[in-house]
Coordinates of N, CA and C in Angstrom, one line a residue:
M655 N 3.5 9.3 26.8 CA 4.3 10.1 25.7 C 5.4 9.1 25.1
R656 N 5.2 9.3 23.7 CA 6.4 8.7 23.0 C 7.7 9.5 23.1
S657 N 8.5 8.4 23.1 CA 10.1 8.9 23.2 C 10.5 10.1 21.6
T658 N 11.3 10.9 21.9 CA 12.1 11.3 20.4 C 12.1 10.3 19.3
A659 N 12.8 8.9 20.0 CA 13.3 8.6 18.9 C 12.0 7.7 18.1
E660 N 10.9 7.4 18.9 CA 9.7 6.8 18.5 C 9.1 8.0 17.6
A661 N 9.1 9.1 17.9 CA 8.4 9.9 17.2 C 8.8 10.3 15.6
R662 N 10.1 10.3 15.9 CA 11.5 10.3 14.6 C 11.0 9.4 14.0
R663 N 11.3 8.3 14.3 CA 10.9 7.0 13.6 C 9.3 6.7 12.9
A664 N 8.4 7.3 13.5 CA 7.2 7.5 12.9 C 7.1 8.4 11.5
V665 N 7.6 9.6 11.7 CA 8.0 10.7 10.7 C 8.8 10.0 9.7
L666 N 9.8 9.1 9.8 CA 10.7 9.0 8.9 C 10.0 7.7 8.2
L667 N 9.1 7.1 8.9 CA 8.4 5.7 8.0 C 7.3 6.4 6.9
D668 N 6.6 7.8 7.5 CA 5.8 8.5 6.9 C 6.3 8.8 5.9
R669 N 7.5 9.7 5.7 CA 8.4 10.1 4.7 C 8.8 8.8 3.6
A670 N 9.3 8.0 4.5 CA 9.8 6.6 3.6 C 9.1 6.0 2.6
V671 N 7.3 6.0 3.2 CA 6.6 5.5 2.1 C 6.7 6.5 1.1
A672 N 6.4 8.1 1.0 CA 6.5 8.8 0.0 C 7.4 8.8 -1.0
V673 N 9.0 8.7 -0.3 CA 9.8 8.9 -0.8 C 10.2 7.6 -2.0
F674 N 10.1 6.5 -1.0 CA 10.2 5.0 -2.0 C 9.0 4.7 -2.8
A675 N 7.7 5.7 -2.9 CA 7.3 5.4 -3.8 C 7.5 6.0 -4.9
R676 N 8.3 7.1 -4.9 CA 8.3 7.7 -6.4 C 9.6 7.1 -6.9
N677 N 10.8 6.4 -6.5 CA 11.9 6.0 -7.0 C 11.9 4.4 -7.0
G678 N 11.4 3.7 -5.7 CA 11.7 2.4 -5.6 C 12.8 2.3 -5.0
Y679 N 12.9 1.1 -4.6 CA 13.8 0.5 -3.6 C 15.3 0.9 -3.9
H680 N 15.6 0.4 -4.8 CA 17.0 0.4 -5.7 C 17.4 1.9 -5.7
A681 N 16.5 2.7 -6.6 CA 17.1 3.9 -6.5 C 16.9 5.2 -5.8
T682 N 16.3 4.5 -4.6 CA 16.4 5.5 -3.4 C 17.4 5.7 -2.4
P683 N 18.1 6.6 -2.0 CA 19.3 6.7 -1.3 C 18.7 6.9 0.0
V684 N 19.2 6.1 1.1 CA 18.6 6.7 2.3 C 18.5 8.1 3.0
T685 N 19.7 8.6 2.4 CA 19.7 10.3 2.3 C 18.8 10.9 2.2
A686 N 17.8 10.4 0.9 CA 17.0 11.4 0.4 C 15.6 11.2 1.5
V687 N 15.5 9.8 2.0 CA 14.2 9.6 2.7 C 14.9 10.5 4.0
A688 N 16.0 10.5 4.3 CA 16.3 11.2 5.6 C 15.8 12.6 5.7
A689 N 16.4 13.2 4.5 CA 16.3 14.5 4.2 C 14.7 15.0 4.2
A690 N 13.8 13.8 3.6 CA 12.5 14.2 3.5 C 12.3 14.0 4.9
A691 N 12.7 13.5 6.3 CA 12.3 13.3 7.2 C 12.7 14.6 8.2
G692 N 13.6 15.5 7.7 CA 14.2 16.2 8.4 C 15.5 15.7 9.0
I693 N 16.1 14.7 9.0 CA 16.8 14.2 10.0 C 18.1 13.7 9.1
S694 N 19.2 13.2 10.0 CA 20.2 13.1 9.5 C 20.3 11.6 8.6
E695 N 21.0 11.0 7.9 CA 21.4 9.7 7.7 C 21.9 8.8 8.5
A696 N 22.4 9.3 9.5 CA 23.1 8.6 10.6 C 22.3 8.0 11.6
Y697 N 21.2 9.4 11.5 CA 20.1 8.8 12.7 C 19.0 8.2 12.1
A698 N 18.8 8.1 10.8 CA 17.8 7.4 10.1 C 18.5 5.8 10.2
L699 N 19.8 5.7 9.9 CA 20.7 4.3 10.1 C 20.5 3.9 11.5
R700 N 20.7 4.7 12.4 CA 20.4 4.3 13.5 C 18.9 3.8 13.9
L701 N 18.1 4.4 13.5 CA 16.6 4.0 13.6 C 16.4 2.6 13.1
F702 N 16.8 2.2 11.9 CA 16.3 1.1 11.0 C 17.9 0.0 10.6
T703 N 18.7 0.5 11.0 CA 20.0 0.0 10.4 C 20.9 -0.1 9.1
N704 N 19.7 -0.1 8.0 CA 20.2 0.0 6.5 C 18.7 0.1 5.9
K705 N 19.2 0.3 5.0 CA 18.3 0.6 3.7 C 17.2 -0.4 3.7
L706 N 17.3 -1.3 3.4 CA 16.6 -2.7 3.5 C 15.5 -2.7 4.8
G707 N 16.3 -2.6 6.0 CA 15.1 -2.2 7.2 C 14.5 -1.2 6.9
L708 N 14.5 0.0 6.2 CA 13.9 1.3 6.8 C 12.7 0.8 5.2
F709 N 13.3 0.2 4.2 CA 12.4 0.1 3.2 C 11.2 -1.1 3.8
T710 N 11.7 -2.2 4.2 CA 10.6 -2.9 5.0 C 9.8 -2.6 5.8
A711 N 10.3 -1.8 6.6 CA 9.5 -1.2 7.8 C 8.0 -0.2 6.9
A712 N 8.9 0.3 6.0 CA 8.0 1.6 4.9 C 6.7 0.5 4.7
V713 N 7.2 -0.6 4.2 CA 6.1 -1.4 3.3 C 4.9 -2.3 4.5
E714 N 5.7 -2.4 5.4 CA 4.8 -2.8 6.5 C 3.9 -1.5 7.3
T715 N 4.5 -0.4 7.1 CA 3.7 0.6 7.3 C 2.6 0.6 6.1
C716 N 2.7 0.6 5.3 CA 1.8 0.4 4.1 C 0.5 -0.7 3.9
Y717 N 1.2 -1.6 4.6 CA -0.2 -2.8 4.8 C -0.9 -2.4 6.3
D718 N 0.0 -1.8 7.3 CA -1.0 -1.5 8.3 C -1.9 -0.1 8.1
R719 N -1.5 0.6 7.1 CA -2.5 1.9 6.4 C -3.8 0.9 6.2
I720 N -3.5 0.1 5.3 CA -4.4 -0.6 4.3 C -5.3 -1.5 5.3
L721 N -5.0 -2.3 6.2 CA -5.6 -2.8 7.2 C -6.6 -1.9 8.3
E722 N -6.1 -1.1 8.7 CA -6.9 -0.2 9.6 C -8.3 0.8 8.7
T723 N -7.8 1.0 7.5 CA -8.8 1.5 6.3 C -9.9 0.5 6.3
L724 N -9.3 -1.0 6.1 CA -10.5 -1.6 5.8 C -11.1 -2.4 6.9
E725 N -10.2 -2.5 8.5 CA -11.3 -2.6 9.6 C -12.2 -1.2 9.9
T726 N -12.0 -0.4 9.6 CA -12.7 1.1 9.7 C -13.9 0.8 8.8
A727 N -13.7 0.5 7.3 CA -14.8 0.2 6.5 C -15.8 -0.8 6.9
A728 N -15.1 -2.1 7.5 CA -16.0 -3.3 8.0 C -16.8 -2.7 8.8
A729 N -16.3 -1.9 10.1 CA -17.1 -1.8 11.0 C -18.2 -0.6 10.7
T730 N -18.2 -0.5 9.5 CA -19.2 0.7 9.0 C -19.9 0.1 7.9
A731 N -19.8 -1.2 7.6 CA -20.3 -1.9 6.2 C -22.1 -1.6 6.5
P732 N -22.8 -1.1 5.6 CA -24.1 -1.0 5.8 C -25.2 -2.3 6.0
D733 N -24.3 -3.1 5.5 CA -24.9 -4.7 5.2 C -24.2 -5.8 5.8
P734 N -24.6 -6.9 6.1 CA -23.7 -7.6 7.0 C -23.3 -8.7 6.0
D735 N -24.2 -8.9 4.7 CA -23.7 -10.0 4.1 C -22.1 -9.8 3.2
P736 N -21.7 -11.0 3.1 CA -20.1 -10.9 2.6 C -19.8 -10.1 1.3
D737 N -20.9 -10.5 0.5 CA -20.2 -9.8 -0.6 C -20.4 -8.3 -0.5
K738 N -21.5 -7.5 0.1 CA -22.1 -6.6 0.3 C -20.5 -5.6 1.1
V739 N -20.2 -6.6 2.1 CA -18.8 -6.1 2.9 C -17.7 -6.2 2.2
L740 N -17.5 -6.8 1.3 CA -16.4 -6.6 0.4 C -16.1 -5.4 -0.5
Q741 N -17.6 -5.4 -1.2 CA -17.8 -4.1 -2.1 C -17.3 -3.3 -1.3
H742 N -18.0 -2.8 -0.1 CA -17.9 -1.5 0.7 C -16.1 -1.5 1.0
L743 N -15.5 -2.5 1.4 CA -14.0 -3.0 1.6 C -13.2 -2.2 0.2
G744 N -13.6 -2.8 -0.6 CA -13.3 -2.5 -2.0 C -13.3 -1.0 -2.2
D745 N -14.5 -0.4 -2.0 CA -14.6 1.2 -2.1 C -13.4 1.8 -1.3
A746 N -13.3 1.6 0.1 CA -12.3 2.3 1.1 C -11.2 1.8 0.2
Y747 N -10.6 0.8 -0.1 CA -9.4 0.8 -0.6 C -9.0 2.1 -2.2
A748 N -10.1 1.7 -2.8 CA -10.0 2.5 -3.8 C -9.8 4.0 -3.3
N749 N -10.7 4.3 -2.4 CA -10.4 5.6 -1.6 C -8.8 5.8 -1.3
L750 N -8.3 4.8 -0.3 CA -7.1 4.7 0.4 C -5.9 5.0 -0.8
I751 N -6.2 4.1 -1.9 CA -5.2 4.7 -3.1 C -5.0 5.9 -3.6
A752 N -6.3 6.7 -3.4 CA -6.2 7.6 -3.9 C -4.9 8.3 -3.6
D753 N -4.5 7.8 -2.5 CA -3.1 8.3 -2.1 C -1.9 7.3 -2.8
K754 N -1.4 7.9 -3.9 CA -0.7 7.1 -5.1 C 0.5 6.7 -4.3
N755 N 1.0 7.4 -3.0 CA 1.9 7.0 -2.4 C 2.0 5.3 -2.1
L756 N 0.6 5.0 -1.4 CA 0.6 3.8 -0.9 C 0.6 2.5 -2.0
L757 N 0.1 3.2 -3.1 CA -0.3 2.2 -4.2 C 1.4 1.6 -5.2
M758 N 1.9 3.1 -5.0 CA 2.9 3.1 -5.9 C 4.1 2.1 -4.7
L759 N 4.2 2.3 -3.6 CA 5.1 1.3 -2.7 C 5.0 0.1 -2.9
Q760 N 3.4 -0.3 -3.3 CA 3.2 -1.6 -3.0 C 3.4 -2.3 -4.5
V761 N 3.4 -1.6 -5.2 CA 4.0 -1.9 -6.8 C 5.4 -2.2 -6.7
H762 N 6.5 -0.9 -6.3 CA 7.8 -1.2 -6.2 C 7.9 -2.5 -4.9
A763 N 7.4 -2.4 -4.1 CA 7.8 -3.7 -3.2 C 7.7 -5.2 -3.9
Q764 N 6.4 -5.2 -4.6 CA 6.1 -5.9 -5.8 C 7.2 -6.8 -6.9
S765 N 7.8 -5.4 -7.0 CA 8.6 -5.6 -8.3 C 10.0 -6.0 -7.8
V766 N 10.2 -5.7 -6.3 CA 11.7 -6.2 -6.2 C 11.3 -7.3 -4.9
S767 N 10.4 -8.1 -5.2 CA 10.2 -9.2 -4.1 C 11.0 -10.4 -4.5
D768 N 12.1 -9.9 -5.4 CA 13.7 -11.2 -5.4 C 14.2 -11.2 -4.1
V769 N 14.4 -10.1 -3.8 CA 15.1 -10.0 -2.6 C 14.3 -10.6 -1.1
P770 N 14.8 -11.4 -0.8 CA 13.9 -12.4 0.3 C 13.3 -11.6 1.4
E771 N 14.0 -10.5 2.1 CA 13.3 -9.9 3.3 C 12.2 -9.2 2.6
I772 N 12.2 -8.7 1.4 CA 10.9 -7.8 1.0 C 10.1 -8.7 0.4
K773 N 10.4 -9.7 -0.2 CA 9.2 -10.9 -0.5 C 8.5 -11.5 0.9
A774 N 9.0 -11.5 2.3 CA 8.6 -12.1 3.3 C 7.7 -10.7 3.7
T775 N 8.5 -9.7 3.6 CA 7.4 -8.4 3.9 C 5.9 -8.5 3.1
V776 N 6.3 -8.5 1.8 CA 5.2 -8.8 0.9 C 3.9 -9.8 1.3
R777 N 5.1 -10.8 1.5 CA 4.1 -12.2 1.8 C 3.2 -11.8 3.3
A778 N 4.0 -11.7 4.1 CA 3.5 -11.1 5.5 C 2.2 -10.0 5.4
G779 N 2.3 -9.3 4.7 CA 1.3 -8.4 4.3 C -0.1 -9.1 4.1
Y780 N 0.3 -9.7 2.7 CA -0.9 -10.3 2.3 C -1.2 -11.1 3.1
K781 N -0.7 -11.8 4.2 CA -1.1 -13.0 5.0 C -1.8 -12.4 6.0
R782 N -2.0 -11.3 6.5 CA -2.4 -10.3 7.3 C -4.0 -9.8 6.5
L783 N -3.7 -9.6 5.6 CA -5.2 -9.3 4.5 C -6.0 -10.2 4.6
V784 N -5.5 -11.7 3.9 CA -6.4 -12.7 3.9 C -6.7 -12.8 5.5
A785 N -5.8 -13.1 6.4 CA -6.7 -13.5 7.7 C -7.9 -12.5 7.8
F786 N -7.5 -10.9 7.9 CA -8.7 -10.3 8.2 C -9.9 -10.2 7.2
L787 N -9.8 -10.9 6.2 CA -10.8 -10.8 5.1 C -11.6 -12.2 5.8
R788 N -11.0 -13.0 6.0 CA -11.5 -14.4 6.7 C -12.6 -14.0 7.6
Q789 N -11.7 -13.2 8.6 CA -12.3 -12.6 9.7 C -13.7 -12.0 9.2
A790 N -13.8 -11.2 8.5 CA -15.0 -10.5 7.7 C -16.2 -11.2 7.2
G791 N -15.7 -12.3 7.2 CA -16.5 -13.4 6.7 C -16.4 -13.9 5.0
A792 N -15.2 -13.2 4.4 CA -15.4 -13.9 3.3 C -14.8 -15.1 3.1
D793 N -15.0 -16.0 2.3 CA -14.5 -17.1 1.6 C -13.2 -17.0 0.6
D794 N -12.6 -18.1 0.8 CA -11.3 -18.3 -0.6 C -11.7 -17.7 -1.7
G795 N -12.5 -18.1 -2.3 CA -13.2 -17.6 -3.8 C -13.5 -16.2 -3.6
Q796 N -14.2 -15.7 -2.5 CA -14.2 -14.2 -2.6 C -12.9 -13.6 -2.4
I797 N -12.1 -14.0 -1.1 CA -10.7 -13.4 -1.1 C -9.9 -13.0 -2.4
Q798 N -9.9 -14.3 -3.2 CA -9.2 -14.3 -4.7 C -9.9 -13.1 -5.3
L799 N -11.0 -13.1 -5.4 CA -11.6 -12.2 -6.6 C -11.6 -10.8 -6.0
F800 N -11.3 -10.3 -4.5 CA -11.1 -9.1 -3.8 C -9.6 -8.6 -4.3
I801 N -8.6 -9.8 -4.2 CA -7.1 -9.4 -4.3 C -7.0 -8.9 -5.7
A802 N -7.7 -9.9 -6.9 CA -7.4 -9.8 -8.4 C -7.9 -8.2 -8.4
Y803 N -9.3 -7.8 -8.2 CA -9.7 -6.8 -8.2 C -8.9 -5.6 -7.7
G804 N -8.2 -5.7 -6.9 CA -7.2 -4.6 -6.2 C -6.1 -4.9 -7.2
Q805 N -5.5 -5.6 -7.4 CA -4.5 -5.6 -8.5 C -4.9 -4.9 -9.8
L806 N -6.0 -5.3 -10.2 CA -6.4 -4.2 -11.1 C -6.8 -3.3 -11.2
C807 N -6.9 -2.4 -9.9 CA -7.3 -1.2 -9.8 C -5.5 -0.6 -9.9
H808 N -4.7 -1.5 -9.1 CA -3.2 -0.9 -9.4 C -2.8 -0.4 -10.8
L809 N -3.2 -1.6 -11.8 CA -2.9 -1.3 -13.2 C -3.3 -0.3 -13.8
I810 N -4.9 -0.3 -13.4 CA -5.6 1.3 -14.0 C -5.2 2.3 -13.9
V811 N -4.8 2.6 -12.0 CA -4.4 3.8 -11.6 C -2.8 4.0 -12.2
T812 N -1.9 2.9 -12.0 CA -0.8 3.3 -12.2 C -0.4 3.4 -14.3
A813 N -1.4 2.9 -14.7 CA -1.2 3.2 -16.2 C -2.3 4.0 -16.8
G814 N -2.9 4.6 -16.0 CA -3.8 5.9 -16.3 C -4.8 5.7 -17.6
L815 N -5.5 4.2 -17.2 CA -6.4 3.8 -18.0 C -7.6 4.5 -17.9
D816 N -8.0 5.1 -17.0 CA -9.2 5.9 -16.9 C -9.1 7.0 -17.8
D817 N -8.0 7.5 -18.2 CA -8.0 8.4 -19.3 C -8.1 8.2 -20.7
V818 N -8.1 6.8 -21.0 CA -7.9 6.1 -22.1 C -9.2 6.1 -22.7
D819 N -9.5 6.6 -23.9 CA -11.1 6.4 -24.6 C -10.6 5.3 -25.7
D820 N -10.5 4.1 -25.7 CA -10.4 2.9 -26.7 C -11.0 1.9 -26.2
S821 N -11.5 0.9 -26.7 CA -12.4 -0.3 -26.5 C -11.5 -1.1 -25.3
W822 N -10.1 -1.4 -25.6 CA -9.5 -2.3 -25.0 C -9.1 -1.7 -23.4
A823 N -9.1 -0.4 -23.4 CA -9.3 0.0 -22.2 C -10.4 0.0 -21.3
R824 N -11.2 0.4 -21.7 CA -12.8 0.5 -21.3 C -13.0 -1.2 -21.2
A825 N -12.7 -2.3 -21.7 CA -12.8 -3.6 -21.1 C -12.4 -3.6 -20.0
L826 N -11.0 -3.2 -19.4 CA -10.4 -3.5 -18.0 C -11.0 -2.5 -17.1
T827 N -11.5 -1.3 -17.3 CA -12.1 -0.4 -16.6 C -13.5 -0.3 -16.5
A828 N -14.2 -1.3 -17.1 CA -15.7 -1.1 -16.9 C -16.1 -1.6 -15.6
G829 N -17.2 -0.8 -14.9 CA -17.7 -1.3 -13.7 C -16.5 -1.0 -12.4
M830 N -15.5 -0.3 -12.9 CA -14.5 0.0 -11.5 C -14.5 1.2 -11.6
T831 N -14.3 2.0 -10.4 CA -14.7 3.5 -9.8 C -13.1 3.7 -9.5
H832 N -12.5 4.7 -9.3 CA -11.4 5.2 -8.6 C -11.4 6.6 -8.3
V833 N -11.0 7.1 -7.1 CA -10.9 8.2 -6.8 C -9.8 8.9 -7.5
S834 N -9.8 10.0 -8.1 CA -8.8 11.0 -8.3 C -7.6 10.8 -7.1
H835 N -6.0 10.4 -8.0 CA -5.5 10.2 -7.1 C -4.2 11.6 -6.8
H836 N -3.5 11.7 -5.5 CA -2.6 12.5 -5.7 C -1.2 12.4 -6.3
D837 N -1.0 12.9 -7.1 CA 0.6 12.9 -8.3 C 1.5 13.1 -7.2
E838 N 1.4 14.2 -6.3 CA 2.5 15.0 -5.5 C 2.3 14.2 -4.3
A839 N 3.8 13.8 -3.6 CA 4.0 13.2 -2.6 C 3.3 14.4 -1.5
R840 N 3.0 14.0 -0.2 CA 2.4 14.9 0.9 C 3.4 15.6 1.3

């Protein structure tokens, strides 16, 4: 059985993903994350030392969720062909980012990658993702394309391009399928 501190840490990280997703790193005080988790700021800081530690742990949690989702999808892929597996993984990722919190946290993390610890966390997340994709049978060209399509998904969802009925938007969204996202935090 997990200790109270471990359980509180898990709840705090879950809420940190949602709260940081709304306002990003710089505009989110630890008090807001702690309040969302139902704990004091002092206790949150005992668990994570400072806001930077809490933010990078939330970003790591985001990558954990991505990898868990992709691992499950790889295990259930109907066809072992690497291109088909990657398509199945892409569909699973599109379903995952229907939780807009995960999507927005990734966007916010990339936007503050000038902070060395955040840059290191983002790089570590992508390193894990690339290693997983290689293990799933993808070559470097397929991996690059998979990541590029993921970033295009981010743009389509964050800018609401599915809702734009104009040729320039259709050029970006053609062939891309996205699940309706949840605008409200859990």
